[in-house]
Amino acid sequence: MLSLCALDWKPRLVGFFTDETKAVFRTNVNELGEIPVLEHGDMRLSQTGVILSYLADRTGSFAGRNAEERLEILRWILFDNHRFSSYFATLRFMVGLRKTGETPVTEFLRTQALASFAVVEDHLNRQPFLVGDRPTIADISMVGYRYYDEDTGIDFTRFPRMKAWTERIKALSGWAHPYDLLPRASVPATS
Amino acid sequence: MLSLCALDWKPRLVGFFTDETKAVFRTNVNELGEIPVLEHGDMRLSQTGVILSYLADRTGSFAGRNAEERLEILRWILFDNHRFSSYFATLRFMVGLRKTGETPVTEFLRTQALASFAVVEDHLNRQPFLVGDRPTIADISMVGYRYYDEDTGIDFTRFPRMKAWTERIKALSGWAHPYDLLPRASVPATS
């Protein structure tokens, strides 16, 4: 979002959390113990959906044009947090980064992720973006994890509409791969 | 929220989903395949956070008083969807309603739920409600599942601040237990 809006920003590396560093981060930065966090002047915002809403309001970019669109955008962002990126992100972390191998939990997460992907595939069969005919912060929230290609045991050729959607977002001016925008901490393999 | 705001509403029973009824529901009511859905005039809204935001805007009740509070409310509603009610709701469904017994998945869900409960317990140690000094839709979103007491293997005496918070919400005019507000469909046990 920051890059798509051509805003002046810089990332800050947050090292991979240990219990100790997480406690410090919770106390000093974000009690939820999560990234991302956006600092802007005196504001410190957390939760992707909050940050995107703030930036859309401030810039007018990727925002809803009326109350109805804003509610529809919120709907997809909530779905994203509940089922779309959330299950997939945990699956990717376990299978793709921590290399846990296949477990009942990764199977559960994959089943949940696939069910949410089917909803989005079906929706994108009817329209090019999630809300209306142009990209909004709903797309930006939801598309992020689609650019990570670590193996998660999911065959994405089953979702051609989602693939075309990621390409449409990728074609926007200012788009860059998340790995090229953010410093990366190494992830310890499971002991 | 509808009852706390003394609005004129009535619930409609949605039977427990089979693949077939879910397909019909998706096509005719909510493509996300989920309840709750609010119908109001020509509006049909889904996702609890959307419905609460709409009602707060319309009634002025339980709403944020300024942009900063509204972002803070959104932050907790997103946390609720991502980690607080979501993991617990699935755990309750499996262990408390479907009686699956203990599995690696229920253990995973319980661990996630407990981590999110610790965040809220800590927050409520500093203030009586989630945002500011009075109840908002953030509380209403998050407190709902706290009134279900099916066994989920979680010892809630570990969370006295959350308990006091549920009592504060329960004391509001118009509060009623969800089982007294909504018609209940039976849940088939696991085959």
mmCIF file of C-alpha atoms in Angstrom:
data_model
loop_
_atom_site.group_PDB
_atom_site.id
_atom_site.type_symbol
_atom_site.label_atom_id
_atom_site.label_comp_id
_atom_site.label_asym_id
_atom_site.label_seq_id
_atom_site.Cartn_x
_atom_site.Cartn_y
_atom_site.Cartn_z
ATOM 1 C CA MET A 1 0.000 0.000 0.000
ATOM 2 C CA LEU A 2 2.796 2.403 0.907
ATOM 3 C CA SER A 3 4.598 1.628 -2.318
ATOM 4 C CA LEU A 4 1.437 1.640 -4.462
ATOM 5 C CA CYS A 5 0.641 5.104 -3.068
ATOM 6 C CA ALA A 6 4.243 6.251 -3.634
ATOM 7 C CA LEU A 7 4.470 7.396 -0.027
ATOM 8 C CA ASP A 8 7.705 8.278 1.721
ATOM 9 C CA TRP A 9 8.366 5.363 4.065
ATOM 10 C CA LYS A 10 11.018 3.039 5.293
ATOM 11 C CA PRO A 11 10.790 -0.420 6.806
ATOM 12 C CA ARG A 12 12.297 -1.360 10.135
ATOM 13 C CA LEU A 13 13.508 -4.880 10.812
ATOM 14 C CA VAL A 14 11.819 -6.711 13.647
ATOM 15 C CA GLY A 15 13.868 -9.800 14.463
ATOM 16 C CA PHE A 16 12.192 -13.154 14.772
ATOM 17 C CA PHE A 17 10.457 -13.270 18.127
ATOM 18 C CA THR A 18 11.793 -15.161 21.101
ATOM 19 C CA ASP A 19 9.687 -15.140 24.287
ATOM 20 C CA GLU A 20 11.935 -12.393 25.593
ATOM 21 C CA THR A 21 11.945 -10.123 22.544
ATOM 22 C CA LYS A 22 8.200 -10.637 22.161
ATOM 23 C CA ALA A 23 7.590 -9.452 25.732
ATOM 24 C CA VAL A 24 9.643 -6.307 25.062
ATOM 25 C CA PHE A 25 7.819 -5.718 21.766
ATOM 26 C CA ARG A 26 4.445 -6.131 23.487
ATOM 27 C CA THR A 27 5.352 -3.629 26.179
ATOM 28 C CA ASN A 28 6.973 -1.033 23.958
ATOM 29 C CA VAL A 29 5.337 -1.309 20.546
ATOM 30 C CA ASN A 30 2.214 -3.449 20.149
ATOM 31 C CA GLU A 31 0.414 -5.244 22.947
ATOM 32 C CA LEU A 32 -1.005 -7.676 20.372
ATOM 33 C CA GLY A 33 2.541 -8.912 19.793
ATOM 34 C CA GLU A 34 2.238 -8.705 16.016
ATOM 35 C CA ILE A 35 3.577 -6.965 12.969
ATOM 36 C CA PRO A 36 2.885 -4.904 10.912
ATOM 37 C CA VAL A 37 3.003 -1.677 12.867
ATOM 38 C CA LEU A 38 2.842 1.687 11.111
ATOM 39 C CA GLU A 39 4.421 4.707 12.769
ATOM 40 C CA HIS A 40 3.404 8.062 11.333
ATOM 41 C CA GLY A 41 4.127 11.167 13.378
ATOM 42 C CA ASP A 42 2.575 10.541 16.782
ATOM 43 C CA MET A 43 0.368 7.759 15.454
ATOM 44 C CA ARG A 44 1.261 4.149 15.986
ATOM 45 C CA LEU A 45 -1.149 1.778 14.287
ATOM 46 C CA SER A 46 -1.308 -1.992 14.212
ATOM 47 C CA GLN A 47 -3.379 -4.548 12.296
ATOM 48 C CA THR A 48 -3.113 -4.511 8.522
ATOM 49 C CA GLY A 49 -6.785 -3.573 8.114
ATOM 50 C CA VAL A 50 -6.394 -0.559 10.406
ATOM 51 C CA ILE A 51 -3.261 0.618 8.611
ATOM 52 C CA LEU A 52 -4.893 0.226 5.201
ATOM 53 C CA SER A 53 -8.029 2.085 6.334
ATOM 54 C CA TYR A 54 -5.916 4.913 7.731
ATOM 55 C CA LEU A 55 -3.860 5.219 4.550
ATOM 56 C CA ALA A 56 -6.943 5.037 2.318
ATOM 57 C CA ASP A 57 -8.568 7.835 4.351
ATOM 58 C CA ARG A 58 -5.445 9.972 4.270
ATOM 59 C CA THR A 59 -4.566 9.502 0.611
ATOM 60 C CA GLY A 60 -7.962 8.849 -0.964
ATOM 61 C CA SER A 61 -6.336 5.948 -2.818
ATOM 62 C CA PHE A 62 -7.903 2.481 -2.932
ATOM 63 C CA ALA A 63 -10.751 3.771 -0.739
ATOM 64 C CA GLY A 64 -14.471 3.084 -0.914
ATOM 65 C CA ARG A 65 -16.437 5.779 -2.753
ATOM 66 C CA ASN A 66 -19.495 5.653 -0.505
ATOM 67 C CA ALA A 67 -20.771 4.089 2.721
ATOM 68 C CA GLU A 68 -21.948 0.950 0.958
ATOM 69 C CA GLU A 69 -18.562 0.339 -0.666
ATOM 70 C CA ARG A 70 -16.788 1.010 2.613
ATOM 71 C CA LEU A 71 -18.917 -1.643 4.346
ATOM 72 C CA GLU A 72 -18.244 -4.080 1.503
ATOM 73 C CA ILE A 73 -14.511 -3.404 1.767
ATOM 74 C CA LEU A 74 -14.660 -4.005 5.517
ATOM 75 C CA ARG A 75 -16.519 -7.242 4.907
ATOM 76 C CA TRP A 76 -13.724 -8.654 2.771
ATOM 77 C CA ILE A 77 -11.008 -7.410 5.116
ATOM 78 C CA LEU A 78 -12.751 -9.202 7.994
ATOM 79 C CA PHE A 79 -13.089 -12.350 5.888
ATOM 80 C CA ASP A 80 -9.386 -12.025 5.110
ATOM 81 C CA ASN A 81 -8.509 -11.841 8.806
ATOM 82 C CA HIS A 82 -10.845 -14.636 9.763
ATOM 83 C CA ARG A 83 -10.289 -17.149 6.979
ATOM 84 C CA PHE A 84 -8.424 -16.097 3.847
ATOM 85 C CA SER A 85 -4.910 -14.915 4.672
ATOM 86 C CA SER A 86 -4.976 -16.074 8.291
ATOM 87 C CA TYR A 87 -5.168 -19.846 7.820
ATOM 88 C CA PHE A 88 -2.877 -19.712 4.807
ATOM 89 C CA ALA A 89 -0.292 -17.589 6.648
ATOM 90 C CA THR A 90 -0.102 -20.113 9.476
ATOM 91 C CA LEU A 91 0.095 -22.997 6.997
ATOM 92 C CA ARG A 92 2.878 -21.262 5.088
ATOM 93 C CA PHE A 93 4.763 -20.572 8.307
ATOM 94 C CA MET A 94 4.566 -24.228 9.396
ATOM 95 C CA VAL A 95 5.029 -26.060 6.097
ATOM 96 C CA GLY A 96 6.885 -23.520 3.979
ATOM 97 C CA LEU A 97 9.192 -21.867 6.517
ATOM 98 C CA ARG A 98 9.461 -24.000 9.650
ATOM 99 C CA LYS A 99 9.336 -27.206 7.574
ATOM 100 C CA THR A 100 7.187 -29.066 10.061
ATOM 101 C CA GLY A 101 6.098 -31.601 7.489
ATOM 102 C CA GLU A 102 2.537 -32.810 7.246
ATOM 103 C CA THR A 103 0.525 -32.992 10.482
ATOM 104 C CA PRO A 104 -3.177 -33.044 11.397
ATOM 105 C CA VAL A 105 -2.862 -29.310 12.058
ATOM 106 C CA THR A 106 -1.390 -28.486 8.649
ATOM 107 C CA GLU A 107 -4.120 -30.615 7.071
ATOM 108 C CA PHE A 108 -6.745 -28.663 9.030
ATOM 109 C CA LEU A 109 -5.232 -25.324 8.036
ATOM 110 C CA ARG A 110 -5.019 -26.338 4.369
ATOM 111 C CA THR A 111 -8.662 -27.443 4.343
ATOM 112 C CA GLN A 112 -9.735 -24.110 5.843
ATOM 113 C CA ALA A 113 -7.547 -22.132 3.436
ATOM 114 C CA LEU A 114 -8.882 -24.027 0.421
ATOM 115 C CA ALA A 115 -12.490 -23.379 1.479
ATOM 116 C CA SER A 116 -11.805 -19.642 1.676
ATOM 117 C CA PHE A 117 -9.954 -19.703 -1.665
ATOM 118 C CA ALA A 118 -13.020 -21.297 -3.283
ATOM 119 C CA VAL A 119 -15.147 -18.361 -2.065
ATOM 120 C CA VAL A 120 -12.764 -15.825 -3.571
ATOM 121 C CA GLU A 121 -12.305 -17.780 -6.818
ATOM 122 C CA ASP A 122 -16.076 -17.827 -7.234
ATOM 123 C CA HIS A 123 -16.337 -14.096 -6.475
ATOM 124 C CA LEU A 124 -13.565 -13.210 -8.944
ATOM 125 C CA ASN A 125 -15.369 -15.200 -11.594
ATOM 126 C CA ARG A 126 -17.980 -12.441 -11.541
ATOM 127 C CA GLN A 127 -15.827 -9.324 -11.195
ATOM 128 C CA PRO A 128 -12.177 -8.318 -11.621
ATOM 129 C CA PHE A 129 -11.619 -6.952 -8.106
ATOM 130 C CA LEU A 130 -13.205 -7.732 -4.756
ATOM 131 C CA VAL A 131 -15.298 -4.564 -4.482
ATOM 132 C CA GLY A 132 -16.599 -2.886 -7.608
ATOM 133 C CA ASP A 133 -14.585 -2.494 -10.775
ATOM 134 C CA ARG A 134 -11.300 -1.193 -9.433
ATOM 135 C CA PRO A 135 -8.747 -2.173 -6.783
ATOM 136 C CA THR A 136 -9.369 -1.171 -3.169
ATOM 137 C CA ILE A 137 -7.707 -1.858 0.145
ATOM 138 C CA ALA A 138 -9.754 -5.082 0.275
ATOM 139 C CA ASP A 139 -7.654 -6.391 -2.613
ATOM 140 C CA ILE A 140 -4.437 -5.064 -1.107
ATOM 141 C CA SER A 141 -5.186 -6.761 2.214
ATOM 142 C CA MET A 142 -6.062 -10.068 0.615
ATOM 143 C CA VAL A 143 -3.567 -10.328 -2.205
ATOM 144 C CA GLY A 144 -0.399 -9.939 -0.120
ATOM 145 C CA TYR A 145 0.220 -13.589 0.713
ATOM 146 C CA ARG A 146 -0.507 -14.625 -2.866
ATOM 147 C CA TYR A 147 2.985 -13.453 -3.888
ATOM 148 C CA TYR A 148 4.740 -15.883 -1.545
ATOM 149 C CA ASP A 149 5.489 -19.104 -3.321
ATOM 150 C CA GLU A 150 6.937 -21.362 -0.654
ATOM 151 C CA ASP A 151 5.502 -24.858 -0.970
ATOM 152 C CA THR A 152 2.378 -25.266 1.155
ATOM 153 C CA GLY A 153 0.947 -28.338 -0.540
ATOM 154 C CA ILE A 154 -1.657 -26.246 -2.348
ATOM 155 C CA ASP A 155 -2.055 -26.486 -6.099
ATOM 156 C CA PHE A 156 -2.795 -22.931 -7.175
ATOM 157 C CA THR A 157 -3.545 -23.928 -10.749
ATOM 158 C CA ARG A 158 -6.977 -24.813 -9.300
ATOM 159 C CA PHE A 159 -7.583 -21.078 -8.847
ATOM 160 C CA PRO A 160 -7.065 -19.373 -12.218
ATOM 161 C CA ARG A 161 -9.258 -16.352 -11.345
ATOM 162 C CA MET A 162 -7.163 -15.671 -8.271
ATOM 163 C CA LYS A 163 -4.043 -15.964 -10.399
ATOM 164 C CA ALA A 164 -5.381 -13.407 -12.901
ATOM 165 C CA TRP A 165 -6.320 -11.130 -9.977
ATOM 166 C CA THR A 166 -2.787 -11.262 -8.528
ATOM 167 C CA GLU A 167 -1.507 -10.316 -11.985
ATOM 168 C CA ARG A 168 -3.882 -7.343 -12.173
ATOM 169 C CA ILE A 169 -2.630 -6.055 -8.811
ATOM 170 C CA LYS A 170 0.965 -6.751 -9.816
ATOM 171 C CA ALA A 171 0.467 -4.541 -12.880
ATOM 172 C CA LEU A 172 -0.358 -1.479 -10.749
ATOM 173 C CA SER A 173 2.187 1.328 -10.711
ATOM 174 C CA GLY A 174 4.452 1.026 -7.676
ATOM 175 C CA TRP A 175 3.902 -2.680 -7.080
ATOM 176 C CA ALA A 176 6.882 -4.592 -5.779
ATOM 177 C CA HIS A 177 7.288 -8.071 -4.360
ATOM 178 C CA PRO A 178 7.079 -8.128 -0.543
ATOM 179 C CA TYR A 179 10.525 -9.729 -0.380
ATOM 180 C CA ASP A 180 11.890 -6.709 -2.231
ATOM 181 C CA LEU A 181 10.123 -4.225 0.063
ATOM 182 C CA LEU A 182 10.836 -5.662 3.482
ATOM 183 C CA PRO A 183 13.978 -6.728 5.271
ATOM 184 C CA ARG A 184 13.840 -10.425 6.104
ATOM 185 C CA ALA A 185 14.631 -12.136 9.346
ATOM 186 C CA SER A 186 15.618 -15.769 9.205
ATOM 187 C CA VAL A 187 13.142 -18.297 10.538
ATOM 188 C CA PRO A 188 14.574 -20.999 12.791
ATOM 189 C CA ALA A 189 13.624 -24.512 11.671
ATOM 190 C CA THR A 190 11.626 -26.587 14.124
ATOM 191 C CA SER A 191 13.903 -28.141 16.707
ATOM 192 C CA MET B 1 -26.182 -5.278 19.724
ATOM 193 C CA LEU B 2 -29.768 -5.248 18.441
ATOM 194 C CA SER B 3 -31.075 -5.983 21.910
ATOM 195 C CA LEU B 4 -28.684 -3.596 23.679
ATOM 196 C CA CYS B 5 -29.865 -0.831 21.329
ATOM 197 C CA ALA B 6 -33.532 -1.811 21.870
ATOM 198 C CA LEU B 7 -34.037 -2.062 18.111
ATOM 199 C CA ASP B 8 -37.033 -3.693 16.474
ATOM 200 C CA TRP B 9 -35.729 -6.979 15.102
ATOM 201 C CA LYS B 10 -36.489 -10.602 14.802
ATOM 202 C CA PRO B 11 -34.211 -13.585 14.266
ATOM 203 C CA ARG B 12 -34.631 -16.086 11.478
ATOM 204 C CA LEU B 13 -33.571 -19.697 11.909
ATOM 205 C CA VAL B 14 -30.894 -20.948 9.542
ATOM 206 C CA GLY B 15 -30.750 -24.737 9.810
ATOM 207 C CA PHE B 16 -27.460 -26.490 10.266
ATOM 208 C CA PHE B 17 -25.680 -26.519 6.922
ATOM 209 C CA THR B 18 -25.446 -29.558 4.708
ATOM 210 C CA ASP B 19 -23.452 -29.222 1.472
ATOM 211 C CA GLU B 20 -26.737 -28.719 -0.341
ATOM 212 C CA THR B 21 -28.292 -26.110 1.957
ATOM 213 C CA LYS B 22 -24.962 -24.300 2.136
ATOM 214 C CA ALA B 23 -24.826 -24.016 -1.662
ATOM 215 C CA VAL B 24 -28.347 -22.530 -1.694
ATOM 216 C CA PHE B 25 -27.460 -20.144 1.136
ATOM 217 C CA ARG B 26 -24.313 -19.033 -0.690
ATOM 218 C CA THR B 27 -26.222 -18.341 -3.877
ATOM 219 C CA ASN B 28 -29.226 -16.625 -2.319
ATOM 220 C CA VAL B 29 -28.030 -14.974 0.876
ATOM 221 C CA ASN B 30 -24.298 -14.768 1.582
ATOM 222 C CA GLU B 31 -21.555 -15.912 -0.761
ATOM 223 C CA LEU B 32 -19.250 -16.293 2.248
ATOM 224 C CA GLY B 33 -21.511 -19.094 3.452
ATOM 225 C CA GLU B 34 -21.702 -17.729 6.985
ATOM 226 C CA ILE B 35 -24.053 -16.286 9.529
ATOM 227 C CA PRO B 36 -24.835 -13.738 10.883
ATOM 228 C CA VAL B 37 -26.581 -11.830 8.116
ATOM 229 C CA LEU B 38 -28.510 -8.631 8.857
ATOM 230 C CA GLU B 39 -31.374 -7.637 6.597
ATOM 231 C CA HIS B 40 -32.547 -4.044 6.950
ATOM 232 C CA GLY B 41 -34.719 -2.597 4.206
ATOM 233 C CA ASP B 42 -32.791 -3.164 0.987
ATOM 234 C CA MET B 43 -29.520 -3.705 2.835
ATOM 235 C CA ARG B 44 -28.177 -7.171 3.398
ATOM 236 C CA LEU B 45 -25.009 -7.196 5.455
ATOM 237 C CA SER B 46 -22.746 -10.012 6.559
ATOM 238 C CA GLN B 47 -19.775 -10.290 8.896
ATOM 239 C CA THR B 48 -20.352 -9.375 12.540
ATOM 240 C CA GLY B 49 -17.898 -6.463 12.355
ATOM 241 C CA VAL B 50 -19.727 -4.962 9.368
ATOM 242 C CA ILE B 51 -23.116 -5.325 11.026
ATOM 243 C CA LEU B 52 -21.853 -3.774 14.256
ATOM 244 C CA SER B 53 -20.234 -0.865 12.389
ATOM 245 C CA TYR B 54 -23.443 -0.242 10.456
ATOM 246 C CA LEU B 55 -25.582 -0.291 13.596
ATOM 247 C CA ALA B 56 -23.147 1.925 15.520
ATOM 248 C CA ASP B 57 -23.213 4.456 12.673
ATOM 249 C CA ARG B 58 -26.999 4.381 12.421
ATOM 250 C CA THR B 59 -27.765 4.526 16.137
ATOM 251 C CA GLY B 60 -24.745 6.363 17.520
ATOM 252 C CA SER B 61 -24.615 3.702 20.238
ATOM 253 C CA PHE B 62 -21.374 1.928 21.162
ATOM 254 C CA ALA B 63 -19.574 3.940 18.464
ATOM 255 C CA GLY B 64 -16.149 5.563 18.506
ATOM 256 C CA ARG B 65 -16.216 9.280 19.344
ATOM 257 C CA ASN B 66 -13.437 10.292 16.955
ATOM 258 C CA ALA B 67 -11.224 8.908 14.186
ATOM 259 C CA GLU B 68 -8.638 7.611 16.628
ATOM 260 C CA GLU B 69 -11.215 5.672 18.645
ATOM 261 C CA ARG B 70 -12.761 4.284 15.482
ATOM 262 C CA LEU B 71 -9.368 2.946 14.369
ATOM 263 C CA GLU B 72 -8.796 1.464 17.824
ATOM 264 C CA ILE B 73 -12.217 -0.210 17.695
ATOM 265 C CA LEU B 74 -11.422 -1.620 14.265
ATOM 266 C CA ARG B 75 -8.109 -2.908 15.585
ATOM 267 C CA TRP B 76 -9.810 -5.004 18.259
ATOM 268 C CA ILE B 77 -12.529 -6.219 15.906
ATOM 269 C CA LEU B 78 -9.831 -7.416 13.497
ATOM 270 C CA PHE B 79 -7.959 -9.096 16.345
ATOM 271 C CA ASP B 80 -11.251 -10.707 17.320
ATOM 272 C CA ASN B 81 -11.752 -12.101 13.812
ATOM 273 C CA HIS B 82 -8.168 -13.210 13.471
ATOM 274 C CA ARG B 83 -7.445 -14.708 16.865
ATOM 275 C CA PHE B 84 -9.848 -14.086 19.744
ATOM 276 C CA SER B 85 -13.308 -15.373 18.916
ATOM 277 C CA SER B 86 -12.292 -17.250 15.783
ATOM 278 C CA TYR B 87 -10.037 -19.936 17.247
ATOM 279 C CA PHE B 88 -12.269 -20.299 20.299
ATOM 280 C CA ALA B 89 -15.417 -20.613 18.175
ATOM 281 C CA THR B 90 -13.901 -23.472 16.171
ATOM 282 C CA LEU B 91 -12.626 -25.139 19.354
ATOM 283 C CA ARG B 92 -16.075 -24.839 20.947
ATOM 284 C CA PHE B 93 -17.711 -26.252 17.838
ATOM 285 C CA MET B 94 -15.409 -29.275 17.790
ATOM 286 C CA VAL B 95 -15.034 -30.065 21.487
ATOM 287 C CA GLY B 96 -18.179 -28.547 22.970
ATOM 288 C CA LEU B 97 -20.778 -29.266 20.300
ATOM 289 C CA ARG B 98 -19.523 -31.945 17.916
ATOM 290 C CA LYS B 99 -17.781 -33.797 20.774
ATOM 291 C CA THR B 100 -14.759 -34.700 18.705
ATOM 292 C CA GLY B 101 -12.660 -35.362 21.777
ATOM 293 C CA GLU B 102 -9.061 -34.210 22.032
ATOM 294 C CA THR B 103 -7.028 -34.106 18.813
ATOM 295 C CA PRO B 104 -3.880 -32.308 17.627
ATOM 296 C CA VAL B 105 -6.206 -29.763 15.988
ATOM 297 C CA THR B 106 -8.175 -29.021 19.171
ATOM 298 C CA GLU B 107 -4.882 -28.701 21.024
ATOM 299 C CA PHE B 108 -3.647 -26.234 18.379
ATOM 300 C CA LEU B 109 -6.861 -24.215 18.537
ATOM 301 C CA ARG B 110 -6.784 -24.115 22.345
ATOM 302 C CA THR B 111 -3.175 -22.906 22.360
ATOM 303 C CA GLN B 112 -4.055 -20.125 19.916
ATOM 304 C CA ALA B 113 -7.174 -19.151 21.861
ATOM 305 C CA LEU B 114 -5.271 -19.049 25.162
ATOM 306 C CA ALA B 115 -2.586 -16.795 23.650
ATOM 307 C CA SER B 116 -5.242 -14.336 22.496
ATOM 308 C CA PHE B 117 -7.027 -14.515 25.871
ATOM 309 C CA ALA B 118 -3.752 -13.565 27.582
ATOM 310 C CA VAL B 119 -3.556 -10.412 25.429
ATOM 311 C CA VAL B 120 -7.090 -9.374 26.393
ATOM 312 C CA GLU B 121 -6.639 -10.263 30.079
ATOM 313 C CA ASP B 122 -3.564 -8.049 30.151
ATOM 314 C CA HIS B 123 -5.383 -5.209 28.378
ATOM 315 C CA LEU B 124 -8.373 -5.403 30.745
ATOM 316 C CA ASN B 125 -6.007 -5.207 33.662
ATOM 317 C CA ARG B 126 -5.418 -1.595 32.627
ATOM 318 C CA GLN B 127 -8.917 -0.484 31.627
ATOM 319 C CA PRO B 128 -12.521 -1.648 32.070
ATOM 320 C CA PHE B 129 -13.440 -1.878 28.382
ATOM 321 C CA LEU B 130 -11.401 -2.503 25.251
ATOM 322 C CA VAL B 131 -11.448 1.068 23.948
ATOM 323 C CA GLY B 132 -11.620 3.966 26.360
ATOM 324 C CA ASP B 133 -13.761 4.006 29.468
ATOM 325 C CA ARG B 134 -17.082 2.777 28.105
ATOM 326 C CA PRO B 135 -18.389 -0.150 26.062
ATOM 327 C CA THR B 136 -18.123 -0.011 22.269
ATOM 328 C CA ILE B 137 -18.815 -2.403 19.430
ATOM 329 C CA ALA B 138 -15.296 -3.790 20.017
ATOM 330 C CA ASP B 139 -16.534 -5.199 23.334
ATOM 331 C CA ILE B 140 -19.779 -6.399 21.793
ATOM 332 C CA SER B 141 -17.916 -8.201 19.010
ATOM 333 C CA MET B 142 -15.468 -9.842 21.374
ATOM 334 C CA VAL B 143 -17.624 -10.676 24.368
ATOM 335 C CA GLY B 144 -20.255 -12.742 22.558
ATOM 336 C CA TYR B 145 -18.606 -16.158 22.801
ATOM 337 C CA ARG B 146 -17.749 -15.556 26.456
ATOM 338 C CA TYR B 147 -21.351 -16.357 27.417
ATOM 339 C CA TYR B 148 -21.209 -19.876 25.976
ATOM 340 C CA ASP B 149 -20.151 -22.310 28.646
ATOM 341 C CA GLU B 150 -19.841 -25.626 26.831
ATOM 342 C CA ASP B 151 -16.727 -27.457 27.975
ATOM 343 C CA THR B 152 -13.725 -26.584 25.777
ATOM 344 C CA GLY B 153 -10.971 -27.692 28.138
ATOM 345 C CA ILE B 154 -10.172 -24.101 29.057
ATOM 346 C CA ASP B 155 -10.036 -23.037 32.674
ATOM 347 C CA PHE B 156 -11.540 -19.549 32.660
ATOM 348 C CA THR B 157 -10.663 -18.912 36.312
ATOM 349 C CA ARG B 158 -7.238 -18.063 34.857
ATOM 350 C CA PHE B 159 -8.809 -14.941 33.333
ATOM 351 C CA PRO B 160 -10.487 -12.980 36.158
ATOM 352 C CA ARG B 161 -10.337 -9.633 34.299
ATOM 353 C CA MET B 162 -12.171 -11.120 31.330
ATOM 354 C CA LYS B 163 -14.743 -12.531 33.737
ATOM 355 C CA ALA B 164 -15.324 -9.104 35.313
ATOM 356 C CA TRP B 165 -15.594 -7.612 31.807
ATOM 357 C CA THR B 166 -18.271 -10.107 30.743
ATOM 358 C CA GLU B 167 -20.162 -9.145 33.922
ATOM 359 C CA ARG B 168 -19.915 -5.438 33.059
ATOM 360 C CA ILE B 169 -21.376 -6.064 29.612
ATOM 361 C CA LYS B 170 -24.021 -8.362 31.071
ATOM 362 C CA ALA B 171 -25.118 -5.534 33.359
ATOM 363 C CA LEU B 172 -25.992 -3.277 30.408
ATOM 364 C CA SER B 173 -29.660 -2.539 29.817
ATOM 365 C CA GLY B 174 -31.081 -4.895 27.201
ATOM 366 C CA TRP B 175 -28.482 -7.627 27.587
ATOM 367 C CA ALA B 176 -29.744 -11.153 27.138
ATOM 368 C CA HIS B 177 -27.968 -14.485 26.767
ATOM 369 C CA PRO B 178 -27.438 -15.447 23.104
ATOM 370 C CA TYR B 179 -29.348 -18.698 23.703
ATOM 371 C CA ASP B 180 -32.341 -16.607 24.754
ATOM 372 C CA LEU B 181 -32.103 -14.308 21.712
ATOM 373 C CA LEU B 182 -31.565 -16.774 18.894
ATOM 374 C CA PRO B 183 -33.395 -19.881 17.739
ATOM 375 C CA ARG B 184 -31.110 -22.909 17.965
ATOM 376 C CA ALA B 185 -30.501 -25.567 15.375
ATOM 377 C CA SER B 186 -29.270 -28.919 16.601
ATOM 378 C CA VAL B 187 -25.699 -29.869 15.811
ATOM 379 C CA PRO B 188 -25.163 -33.401 14.514
ATOM 380 C CA ALA B 189 -22.508 -35.293 16.447
ATOM 381 C CA THR B 190 -19.458 -36.449 14.523
ATOM 382 C CA SER B 191 -20.200 -39.658 12.667
#
